[in-house]
Tab-separated table of C-alpha atoms and ligand atoms in Angstrom:
chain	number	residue	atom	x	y	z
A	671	UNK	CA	-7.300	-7.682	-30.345
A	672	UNK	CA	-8.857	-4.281	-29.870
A	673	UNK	CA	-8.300	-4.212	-26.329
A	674	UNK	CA	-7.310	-1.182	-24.193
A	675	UNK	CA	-4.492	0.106	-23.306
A	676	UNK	CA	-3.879	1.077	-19.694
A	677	UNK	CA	-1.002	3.369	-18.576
A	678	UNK	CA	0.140	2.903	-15.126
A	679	UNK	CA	2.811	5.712	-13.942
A	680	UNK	CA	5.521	4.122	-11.398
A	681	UNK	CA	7.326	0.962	-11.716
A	682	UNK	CA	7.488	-0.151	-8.422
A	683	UNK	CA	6.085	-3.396	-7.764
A	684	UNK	CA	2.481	-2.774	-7.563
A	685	UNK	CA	2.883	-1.889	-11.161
A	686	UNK	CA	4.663	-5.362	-11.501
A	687	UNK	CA	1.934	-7.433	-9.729
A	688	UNK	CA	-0.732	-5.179	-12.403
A	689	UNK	CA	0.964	-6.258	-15.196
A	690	UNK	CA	0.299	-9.869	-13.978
A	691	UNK	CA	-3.202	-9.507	-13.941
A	692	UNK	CA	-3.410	-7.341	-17.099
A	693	UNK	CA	-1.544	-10.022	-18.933
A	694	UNK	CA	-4.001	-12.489	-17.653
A	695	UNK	CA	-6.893	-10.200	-18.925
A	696	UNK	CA	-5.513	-9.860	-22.652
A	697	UNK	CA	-4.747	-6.120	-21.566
A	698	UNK	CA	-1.671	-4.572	-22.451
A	699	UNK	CA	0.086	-2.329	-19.416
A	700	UNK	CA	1.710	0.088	-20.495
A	701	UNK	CA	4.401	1.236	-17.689
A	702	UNK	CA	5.904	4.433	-16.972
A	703	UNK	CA	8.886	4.183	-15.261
A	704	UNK	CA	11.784	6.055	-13.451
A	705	UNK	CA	14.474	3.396	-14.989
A	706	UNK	CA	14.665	0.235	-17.050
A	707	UNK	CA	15.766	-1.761	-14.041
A	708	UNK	CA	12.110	-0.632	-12.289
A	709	UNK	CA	10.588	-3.789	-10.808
A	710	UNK	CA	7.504	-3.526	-13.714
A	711	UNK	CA	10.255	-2.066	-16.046
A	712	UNK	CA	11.958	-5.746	-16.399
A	713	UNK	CA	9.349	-7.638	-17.842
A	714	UNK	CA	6.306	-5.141	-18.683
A	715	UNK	CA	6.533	-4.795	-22.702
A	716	UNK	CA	5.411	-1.053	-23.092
A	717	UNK	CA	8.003	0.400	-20.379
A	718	UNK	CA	8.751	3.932	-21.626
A	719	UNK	CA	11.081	5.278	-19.060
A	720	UNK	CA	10.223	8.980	-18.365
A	721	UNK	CA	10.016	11.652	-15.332
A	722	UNK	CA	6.508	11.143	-13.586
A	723	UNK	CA	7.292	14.967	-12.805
A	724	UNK	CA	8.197	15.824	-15.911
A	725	UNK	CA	4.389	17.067	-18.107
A	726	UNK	CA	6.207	16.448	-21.156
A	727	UNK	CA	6.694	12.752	-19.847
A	728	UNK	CA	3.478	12.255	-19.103
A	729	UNK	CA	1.549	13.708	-22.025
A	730	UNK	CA	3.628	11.358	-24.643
A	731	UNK	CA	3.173	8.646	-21.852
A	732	UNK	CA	-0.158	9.142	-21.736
A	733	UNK	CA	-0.788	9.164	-25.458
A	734	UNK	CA	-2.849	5.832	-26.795
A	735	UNK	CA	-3.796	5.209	-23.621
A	736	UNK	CA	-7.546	4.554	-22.889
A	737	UNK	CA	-6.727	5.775	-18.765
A	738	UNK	CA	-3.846	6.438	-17.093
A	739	UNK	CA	-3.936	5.218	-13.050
A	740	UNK	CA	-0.704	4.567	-10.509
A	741	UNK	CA	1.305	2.862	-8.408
A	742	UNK	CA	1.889	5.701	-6.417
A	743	UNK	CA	1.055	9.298	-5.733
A	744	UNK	CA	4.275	11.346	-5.785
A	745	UNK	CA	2.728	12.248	-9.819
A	746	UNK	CA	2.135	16.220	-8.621
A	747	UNK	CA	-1.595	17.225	-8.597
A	748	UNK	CA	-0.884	20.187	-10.974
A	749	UNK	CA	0.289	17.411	-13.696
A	750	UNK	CA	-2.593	15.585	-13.216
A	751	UNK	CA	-4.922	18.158	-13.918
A	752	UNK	CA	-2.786	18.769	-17.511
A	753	UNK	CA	-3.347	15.666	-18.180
A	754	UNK	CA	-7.133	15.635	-17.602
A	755	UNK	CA	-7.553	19.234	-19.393
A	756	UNK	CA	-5.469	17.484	-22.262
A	757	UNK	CA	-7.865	15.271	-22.987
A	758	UNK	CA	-6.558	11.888	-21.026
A	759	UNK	CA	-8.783	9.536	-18.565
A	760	UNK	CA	-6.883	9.476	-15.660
A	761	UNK	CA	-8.339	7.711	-12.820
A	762	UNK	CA	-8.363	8.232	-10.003
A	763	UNK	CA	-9.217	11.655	-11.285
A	764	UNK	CA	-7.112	14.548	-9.567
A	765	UNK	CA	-9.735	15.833	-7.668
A	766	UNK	CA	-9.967	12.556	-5.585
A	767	UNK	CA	-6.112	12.048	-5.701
A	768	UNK	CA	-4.913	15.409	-3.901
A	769	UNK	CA	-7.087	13.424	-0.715
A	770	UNK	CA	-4.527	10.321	-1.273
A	771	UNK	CA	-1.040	12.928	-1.757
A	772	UNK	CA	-1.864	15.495	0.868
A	773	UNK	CA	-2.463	14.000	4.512
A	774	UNK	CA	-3.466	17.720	5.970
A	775	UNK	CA	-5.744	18.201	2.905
A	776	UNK	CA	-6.894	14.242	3.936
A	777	UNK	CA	-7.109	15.012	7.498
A	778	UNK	CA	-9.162	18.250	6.814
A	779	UNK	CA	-11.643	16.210	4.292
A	780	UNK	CA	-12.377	13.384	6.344
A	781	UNK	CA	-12.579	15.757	9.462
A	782	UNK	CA	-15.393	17.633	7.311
A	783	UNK	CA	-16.665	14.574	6.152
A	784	UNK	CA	-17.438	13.971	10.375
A	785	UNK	CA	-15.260	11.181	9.753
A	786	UNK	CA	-12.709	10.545	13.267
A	787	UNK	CA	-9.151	10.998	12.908
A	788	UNK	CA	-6.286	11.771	14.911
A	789	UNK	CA	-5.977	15.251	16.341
A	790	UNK	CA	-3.495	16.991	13.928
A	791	UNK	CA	-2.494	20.242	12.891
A	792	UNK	CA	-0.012	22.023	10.469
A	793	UNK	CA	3.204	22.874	11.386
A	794	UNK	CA	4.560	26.544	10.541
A	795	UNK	CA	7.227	26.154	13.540
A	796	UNK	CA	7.863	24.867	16.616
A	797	UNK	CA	5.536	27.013	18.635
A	798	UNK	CA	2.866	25.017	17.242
A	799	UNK	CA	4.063	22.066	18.554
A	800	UNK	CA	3.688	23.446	21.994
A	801	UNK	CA	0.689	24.885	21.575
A	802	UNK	CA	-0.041	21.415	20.113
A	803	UNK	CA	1.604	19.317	23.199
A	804	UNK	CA	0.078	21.243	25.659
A	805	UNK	CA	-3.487	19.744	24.652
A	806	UNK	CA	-2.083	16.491	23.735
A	807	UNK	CA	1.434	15.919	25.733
A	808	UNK	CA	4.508	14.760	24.264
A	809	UNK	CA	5.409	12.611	22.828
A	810	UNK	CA	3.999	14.092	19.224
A	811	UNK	CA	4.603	12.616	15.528
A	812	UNK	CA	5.618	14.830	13.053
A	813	UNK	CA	4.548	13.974	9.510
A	814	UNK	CA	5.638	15.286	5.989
A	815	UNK	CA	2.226	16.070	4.097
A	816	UNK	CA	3.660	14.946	1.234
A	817	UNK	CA	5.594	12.386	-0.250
A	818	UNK	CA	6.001	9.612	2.487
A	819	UNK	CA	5.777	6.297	2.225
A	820	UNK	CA	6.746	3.253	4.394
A	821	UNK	CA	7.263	5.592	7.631
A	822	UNK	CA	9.678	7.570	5.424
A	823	UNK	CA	7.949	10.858	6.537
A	824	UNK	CA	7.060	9.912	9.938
A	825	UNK	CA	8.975	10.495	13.166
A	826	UNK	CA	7.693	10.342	16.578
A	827	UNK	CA	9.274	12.960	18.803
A	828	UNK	CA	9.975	12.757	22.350
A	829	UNK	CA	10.066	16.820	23.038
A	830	UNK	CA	11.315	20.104	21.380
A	831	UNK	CA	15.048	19.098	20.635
A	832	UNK	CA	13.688	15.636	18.840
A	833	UNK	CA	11.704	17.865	16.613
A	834	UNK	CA	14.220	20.401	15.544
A	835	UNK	CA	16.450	18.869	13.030
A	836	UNK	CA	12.673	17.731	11.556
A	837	UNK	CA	11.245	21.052	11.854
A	838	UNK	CA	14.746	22.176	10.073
A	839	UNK	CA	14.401	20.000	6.967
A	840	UNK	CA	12.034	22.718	5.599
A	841	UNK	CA	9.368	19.802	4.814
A	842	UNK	CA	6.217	20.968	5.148
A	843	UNK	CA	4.992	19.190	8.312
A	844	UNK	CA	1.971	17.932	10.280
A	845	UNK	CA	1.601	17.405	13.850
A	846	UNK	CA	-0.035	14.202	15.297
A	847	UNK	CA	-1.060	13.068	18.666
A	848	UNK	CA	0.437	9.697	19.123
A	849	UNK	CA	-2.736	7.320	18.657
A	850	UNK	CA	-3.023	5.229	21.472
A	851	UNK	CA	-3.545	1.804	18.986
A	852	UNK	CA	-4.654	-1.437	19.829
A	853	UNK	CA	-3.760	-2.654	16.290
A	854	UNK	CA	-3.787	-1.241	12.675
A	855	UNK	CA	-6.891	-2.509	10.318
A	856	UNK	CA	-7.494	-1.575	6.497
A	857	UNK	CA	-10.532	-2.035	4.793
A	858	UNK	CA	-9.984	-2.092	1.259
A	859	UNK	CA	-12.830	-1.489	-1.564
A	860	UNK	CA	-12.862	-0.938	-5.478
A	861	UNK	CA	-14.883	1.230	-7.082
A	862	UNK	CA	-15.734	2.170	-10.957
A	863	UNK	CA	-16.889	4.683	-13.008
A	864	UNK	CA	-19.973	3.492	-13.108
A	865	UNK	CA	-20.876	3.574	-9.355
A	866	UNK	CA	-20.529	-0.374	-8.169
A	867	UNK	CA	-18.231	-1.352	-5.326
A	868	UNK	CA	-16.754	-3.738	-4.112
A	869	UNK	CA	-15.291	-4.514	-0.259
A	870	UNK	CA	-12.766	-7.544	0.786
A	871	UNK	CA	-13.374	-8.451	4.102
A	872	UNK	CA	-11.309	-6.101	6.701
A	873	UNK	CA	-7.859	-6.774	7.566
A	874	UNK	CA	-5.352	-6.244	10.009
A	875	UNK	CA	-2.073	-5.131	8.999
A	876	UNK	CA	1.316	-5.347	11.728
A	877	UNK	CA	3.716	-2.232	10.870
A	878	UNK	CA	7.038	-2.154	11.678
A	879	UNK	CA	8.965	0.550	12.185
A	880	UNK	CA	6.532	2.274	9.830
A	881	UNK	CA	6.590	-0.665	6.938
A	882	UNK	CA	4.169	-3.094	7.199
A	883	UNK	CA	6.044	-6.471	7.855
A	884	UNK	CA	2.387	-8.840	8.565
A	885	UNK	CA	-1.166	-8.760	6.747
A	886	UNK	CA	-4.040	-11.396	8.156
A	887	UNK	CA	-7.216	-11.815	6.391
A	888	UNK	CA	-10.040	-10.969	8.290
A	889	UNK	CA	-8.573	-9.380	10.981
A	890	UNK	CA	-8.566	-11.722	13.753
A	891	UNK	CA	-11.142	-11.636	16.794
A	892	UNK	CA	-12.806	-8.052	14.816
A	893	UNK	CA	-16.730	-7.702	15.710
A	894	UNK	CA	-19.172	-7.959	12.816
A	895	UNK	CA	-19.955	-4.779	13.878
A	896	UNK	CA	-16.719	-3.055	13.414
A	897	UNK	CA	-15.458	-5.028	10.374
A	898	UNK	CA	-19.154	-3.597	9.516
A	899	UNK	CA	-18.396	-0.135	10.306
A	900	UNK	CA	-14.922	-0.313	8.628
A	901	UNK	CA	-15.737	-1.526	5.289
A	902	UNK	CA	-18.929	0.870	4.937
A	903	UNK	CA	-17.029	3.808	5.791
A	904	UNK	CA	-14.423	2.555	3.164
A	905	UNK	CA	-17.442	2.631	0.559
A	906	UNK	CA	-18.611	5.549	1.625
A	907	UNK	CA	-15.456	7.588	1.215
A	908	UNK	CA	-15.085	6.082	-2.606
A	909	UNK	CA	-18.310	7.426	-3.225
A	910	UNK	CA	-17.925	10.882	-1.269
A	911	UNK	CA	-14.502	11.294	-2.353
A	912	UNK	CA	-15.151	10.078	-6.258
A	913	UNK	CA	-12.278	7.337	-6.142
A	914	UNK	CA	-12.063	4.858	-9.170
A	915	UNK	CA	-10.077	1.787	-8.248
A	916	UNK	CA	-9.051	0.575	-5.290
A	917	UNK	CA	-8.903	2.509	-2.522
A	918	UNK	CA	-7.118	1.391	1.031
A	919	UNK	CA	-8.507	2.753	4.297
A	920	UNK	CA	-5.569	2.728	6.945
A	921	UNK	CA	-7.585	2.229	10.122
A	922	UNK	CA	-6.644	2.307	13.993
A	923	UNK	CA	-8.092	0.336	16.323
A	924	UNK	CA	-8.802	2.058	19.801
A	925	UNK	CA	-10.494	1.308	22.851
A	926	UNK	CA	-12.748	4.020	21.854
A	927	UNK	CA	-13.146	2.665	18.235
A	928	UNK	CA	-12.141	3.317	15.096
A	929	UNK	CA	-9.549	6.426	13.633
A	930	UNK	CA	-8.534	6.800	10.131
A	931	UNK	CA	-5.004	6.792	9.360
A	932	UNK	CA	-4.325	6.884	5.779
A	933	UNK	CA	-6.043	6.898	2.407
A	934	UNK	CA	-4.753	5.459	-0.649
A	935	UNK	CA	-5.837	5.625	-4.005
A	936	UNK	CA	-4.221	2.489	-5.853
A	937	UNK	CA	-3.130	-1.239	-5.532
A	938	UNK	CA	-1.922	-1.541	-1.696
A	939	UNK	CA	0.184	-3.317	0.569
A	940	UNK	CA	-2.428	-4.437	2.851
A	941	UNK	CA	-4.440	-6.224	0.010
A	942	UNK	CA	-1.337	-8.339	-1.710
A	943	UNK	CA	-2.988	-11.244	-0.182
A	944	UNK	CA	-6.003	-10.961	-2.313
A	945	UNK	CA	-4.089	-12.547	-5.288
A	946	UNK	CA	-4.273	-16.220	-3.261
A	947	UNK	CA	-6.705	-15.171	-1.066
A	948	UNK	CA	-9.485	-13.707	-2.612
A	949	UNK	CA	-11.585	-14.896	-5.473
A	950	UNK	CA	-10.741	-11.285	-7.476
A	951	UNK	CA	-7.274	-9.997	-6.509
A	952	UNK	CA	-7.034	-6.134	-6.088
A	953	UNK	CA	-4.449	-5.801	-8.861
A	954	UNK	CA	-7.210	-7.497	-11.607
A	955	UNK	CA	-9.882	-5.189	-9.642
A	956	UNK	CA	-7.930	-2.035	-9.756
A	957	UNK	CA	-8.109	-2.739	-13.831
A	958	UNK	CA	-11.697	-3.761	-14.309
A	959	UNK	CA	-12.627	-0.437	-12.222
A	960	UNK	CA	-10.620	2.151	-14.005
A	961	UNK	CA	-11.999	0.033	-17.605
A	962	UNK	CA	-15.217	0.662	-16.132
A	963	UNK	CA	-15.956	-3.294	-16.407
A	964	UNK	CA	-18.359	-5.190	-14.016
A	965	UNK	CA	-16.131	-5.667	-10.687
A	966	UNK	CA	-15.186	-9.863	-9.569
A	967	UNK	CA	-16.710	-11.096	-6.641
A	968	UNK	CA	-13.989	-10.412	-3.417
A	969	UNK	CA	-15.084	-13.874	-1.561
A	970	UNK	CA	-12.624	-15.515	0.090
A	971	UNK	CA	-10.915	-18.470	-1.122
A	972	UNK	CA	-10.000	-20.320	2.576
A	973	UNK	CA	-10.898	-19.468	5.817
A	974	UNK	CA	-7.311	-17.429	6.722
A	975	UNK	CA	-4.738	-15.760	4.722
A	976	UNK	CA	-1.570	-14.542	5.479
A	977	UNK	CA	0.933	-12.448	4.129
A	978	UNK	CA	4.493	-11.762	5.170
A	979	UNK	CA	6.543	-8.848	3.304
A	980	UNK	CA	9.928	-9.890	2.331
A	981	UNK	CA	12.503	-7.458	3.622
A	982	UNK	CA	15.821	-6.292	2.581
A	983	UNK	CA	18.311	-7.946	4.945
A	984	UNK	CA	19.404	-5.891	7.728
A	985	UNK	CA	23.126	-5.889	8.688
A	986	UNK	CA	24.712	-9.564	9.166
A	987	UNK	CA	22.337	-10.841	7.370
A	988	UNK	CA	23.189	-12.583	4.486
A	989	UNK	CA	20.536	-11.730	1.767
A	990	UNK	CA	21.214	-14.461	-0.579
A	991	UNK	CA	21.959	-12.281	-3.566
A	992	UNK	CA	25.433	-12.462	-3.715
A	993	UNK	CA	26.136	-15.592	-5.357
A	994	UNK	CA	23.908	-15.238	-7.770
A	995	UNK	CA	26.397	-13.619	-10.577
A	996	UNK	CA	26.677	-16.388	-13.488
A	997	UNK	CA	25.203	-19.079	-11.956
A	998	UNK	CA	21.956	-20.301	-9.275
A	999	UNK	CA	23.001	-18.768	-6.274
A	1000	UNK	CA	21.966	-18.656	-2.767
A	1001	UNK	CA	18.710	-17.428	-3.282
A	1002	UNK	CA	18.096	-19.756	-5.811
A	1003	UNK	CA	18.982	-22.634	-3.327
A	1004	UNK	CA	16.552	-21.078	-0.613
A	1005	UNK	CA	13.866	-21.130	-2.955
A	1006	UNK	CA	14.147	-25.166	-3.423
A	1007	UNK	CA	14.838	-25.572	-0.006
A	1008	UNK	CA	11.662	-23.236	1.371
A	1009	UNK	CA	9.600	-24.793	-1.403
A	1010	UNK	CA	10.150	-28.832	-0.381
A	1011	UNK	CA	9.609	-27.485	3.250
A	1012	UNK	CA	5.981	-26.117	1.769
A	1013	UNK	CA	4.856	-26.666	-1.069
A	1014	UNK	CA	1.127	-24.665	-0.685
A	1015	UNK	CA	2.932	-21.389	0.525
A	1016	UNK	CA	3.739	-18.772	-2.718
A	1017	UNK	CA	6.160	-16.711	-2.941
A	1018	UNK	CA	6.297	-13.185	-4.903
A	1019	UNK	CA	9.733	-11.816	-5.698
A	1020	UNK	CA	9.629	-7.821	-6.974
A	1021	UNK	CA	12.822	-8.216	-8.878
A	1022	UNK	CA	14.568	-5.795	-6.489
A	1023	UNK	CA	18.096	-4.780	-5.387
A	1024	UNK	CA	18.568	-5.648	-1.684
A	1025	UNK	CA	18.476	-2.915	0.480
A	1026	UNK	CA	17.813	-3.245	4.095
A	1027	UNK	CA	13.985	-2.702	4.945
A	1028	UNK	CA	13.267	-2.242	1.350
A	1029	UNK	CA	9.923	-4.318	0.271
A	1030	UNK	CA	11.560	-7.273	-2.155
A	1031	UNK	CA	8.898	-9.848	-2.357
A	1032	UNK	CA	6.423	-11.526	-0.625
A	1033	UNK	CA	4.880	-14.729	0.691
A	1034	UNK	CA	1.275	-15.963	1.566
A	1035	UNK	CA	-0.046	-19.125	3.180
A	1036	UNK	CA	-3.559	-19.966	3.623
A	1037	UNK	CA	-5.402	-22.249	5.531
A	1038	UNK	CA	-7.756	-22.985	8.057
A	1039	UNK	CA	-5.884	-22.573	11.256
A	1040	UNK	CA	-4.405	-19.378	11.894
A	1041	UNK	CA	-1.454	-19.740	13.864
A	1042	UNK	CA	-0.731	-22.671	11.676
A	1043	UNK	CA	-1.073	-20.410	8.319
A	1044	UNK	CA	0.646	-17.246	10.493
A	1045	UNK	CA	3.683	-19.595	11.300
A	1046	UNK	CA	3.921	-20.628	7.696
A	1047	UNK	CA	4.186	-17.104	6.153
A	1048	UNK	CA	6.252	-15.820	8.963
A	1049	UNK	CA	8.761	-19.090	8.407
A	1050	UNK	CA	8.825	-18.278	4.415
A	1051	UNK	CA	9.643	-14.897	5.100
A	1052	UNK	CA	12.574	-15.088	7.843
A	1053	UNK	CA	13.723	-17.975	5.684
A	1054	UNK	CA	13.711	-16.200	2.219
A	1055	UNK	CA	15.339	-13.150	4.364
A	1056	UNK	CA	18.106	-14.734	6.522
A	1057	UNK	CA	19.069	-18.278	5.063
A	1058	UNK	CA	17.842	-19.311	8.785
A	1059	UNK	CA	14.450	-21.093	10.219
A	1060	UNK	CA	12.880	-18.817	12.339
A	1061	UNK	CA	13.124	-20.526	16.235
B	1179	ADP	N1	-0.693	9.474	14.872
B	1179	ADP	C1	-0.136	8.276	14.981
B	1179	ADP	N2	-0.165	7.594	16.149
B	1179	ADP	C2	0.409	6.381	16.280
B	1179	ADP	N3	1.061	5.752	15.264
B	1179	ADP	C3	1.135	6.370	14.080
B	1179	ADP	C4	0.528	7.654	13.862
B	1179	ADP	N4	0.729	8.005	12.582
B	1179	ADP	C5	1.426	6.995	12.024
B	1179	ADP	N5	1.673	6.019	12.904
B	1179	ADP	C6	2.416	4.760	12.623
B	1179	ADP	O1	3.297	4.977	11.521
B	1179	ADP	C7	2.901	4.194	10.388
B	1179	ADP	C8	3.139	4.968	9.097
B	1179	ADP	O2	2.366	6.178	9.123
B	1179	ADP	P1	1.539	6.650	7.848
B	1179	ADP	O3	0.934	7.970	8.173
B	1179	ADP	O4	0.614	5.570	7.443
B	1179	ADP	O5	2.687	6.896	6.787
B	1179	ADP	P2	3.124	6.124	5.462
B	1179	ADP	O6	2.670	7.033	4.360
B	1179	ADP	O7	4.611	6.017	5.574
B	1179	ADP	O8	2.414	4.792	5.441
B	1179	ADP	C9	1.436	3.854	10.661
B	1179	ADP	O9	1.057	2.681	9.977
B	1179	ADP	C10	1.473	3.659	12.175
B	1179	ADP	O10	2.039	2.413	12.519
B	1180	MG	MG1	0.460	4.303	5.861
């Protein structure tokens, strides 16, 4: 029907939940994936399955397709550039990406931008982590500048001998001190080609262990004037930094204010809730800004939302996978069961092996109350997780 195509490079489920929206828009996604068995892979139609660090890859990828954007940013800056000098519309372009891949070229940006962030530095060896400490004390976190994701990449170290076997991986490392945080926020915008932006309200997102288990919408109990703060300095760093899509702001709270964590450059975590909660989700946004198209209003749709990530079972848990071979197995039967408990909560499955901690799904509940609506999510989740009802 003469609609674009858009090329999306990474399977994972972001890709997944993009595909959703494209399909809704008429659009065609086009995925690029590491294997057919991807969570987009199994029911995207254009999957070519291809090395996002292979240039080859990408270039035939990348061929027929009105922009190229992603799920992730492990695509290496030097391949996005090809791309761009070949000819392709990749957004977010590479010279706003390397901000999202890098977090000491991040850190340094946003530092320059007068922009407050943890104290960090780079990490040759582990003299600088004393010099470091003795500003900042122990304990420190060490974090690969590249290529984390989900606390993969973090550690928090207690002193010296913590840090060695880190320091000894031969990752290139930064040094953090550890933020004193009330709470985590993210304030999550859009932006397109064309300039206009677009802000949901601010949230506040509950790590665990590094992987974010817990997203409310607003973030409870925030002032108007820091959810005002957040979400300008959100907009201002599209603009500043040139993004094209959506862009997540990983925020800590402190008693002294506000520090940025963490900037990403695509569909995130912290804004899944948007497809219940929100008038335009961010996976439908993310597509209308790299298209360039007019951006849909980010109102609310109910007072609260919630969203609870589904995690891999950890050990003794019984995941509800394994009678599924052949016939409708146990998570099958938790499904029915979770859904006559309540019927207004949805639930998003990623189409994922099991693996402990790994992201497999998702649930939201909204409402009007919001320990009723945090109780609901929380319940789908532990149930979907464990078989049990959470006490
Ligand atoms: N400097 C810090 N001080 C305190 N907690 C931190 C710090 N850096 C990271 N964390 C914790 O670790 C989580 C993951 O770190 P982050 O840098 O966002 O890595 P990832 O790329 O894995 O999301 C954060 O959400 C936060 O909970
Ligand atoms: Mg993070």
């Amino acid at each position: 029907m003469g609609l674009p195509v858009v090329g999306m490079v990474g399977g994972g489920q972001l890709s997944r939940m993009t595909h959703s929206a494209a399909t809704a828009l008429g659009l065609s996604l086009r995925v690029l994936a590491d294997a057919a068995h991807d969570s987009a892979a199994l029911v995207a139609h254009g999957v070519v399955v291809g090395e996002h660090t292979s240039l080859a890859d990408l270039l035939s990828f990348a061929a027929g397709c009105e922009v190229v954007t992603f799920d992730h940013e492990h695509v290496p800056g030097s391949l996005v550039r090809a791309l761009e000098q070949e000819g392709h519309r990749v957004l977010p372009g590479s010279d706003a990406l390397l901000y999202a891949q890098d977090k000491q070229l991040m850190r340094e940006r946003l530092h320059s931008l007068g922009v407050d962030v943890p104290a960090f530095a780079a990490v040759g060896g582990a003299a600088d982590l004393d010099a470091f400490a003795a500003e900042h004390g122990w304990p420190l976190v060490l974090k690969a500048a590249t290529g984390g994701y989900d606390g993969k990449g973090v550690w928090v170290v207690d002193d010296q001998q913590q840090a060695a076997p880190v320091l000894a991986s031969g990752v290139r490392l930064l040094v953090e001190e550890l933020v004193p945080l009330r709470r985590e926020l993210a304030a999550v915008v859009a932006r397109s080609p064309y300039g206009q932006a677009a802000a949901w309200p601010v949230v506040e997102t509950v790590q665990d262990g590094g992987v974010c288990v817990e997203v409310v919408a607003p973030a409870p109990g925030l002032s108007e004037e820091l959810a005002l703060a957040a979400e300008s300095l959100a907009l201002r760093l599209a603009d500043e930094l040139g993004v094209v899509g959506v862009l997540a702001v990983e925020l800590f709270e402190t008693a002294d204010g506000l520090l940025v964590n963490e900037l990403a450059m695509r569909p995130h975590n912290s804004a899944h809730w948007t497809i219940e909660g929100a008038r335009t989700s961010q996976f439908e946004q993310h597509l209308r800004a790299v298209l360039d198209y007019p951006l849909g209003a980010t109102t609310p749709t109910a007072p609260w939302t919630v969203m609870a990530n589904l995690l891999g079972p950890q050990d003794g848990e019984d995941g509800g996978d394994g009678g599924d071979v052949g016939g409708r197995g146990e998570l099958d039967r938790r499904l029915h069961m979770l859904f006559a408990h309540d019927p207004a909560l949805k639930v998003h499955l990623y189409g994922k092996a099991l693996r402990p901690g790994r992201k497999i799904g998702h649930v939201t509940a909204l409402g009007e109350h919001l320990d009723d609506v945090r109780r609901r999510a929380r319940e789908g989740a532990t149930y979907l997780r464990s078989g049990s009802w959470p006490r």
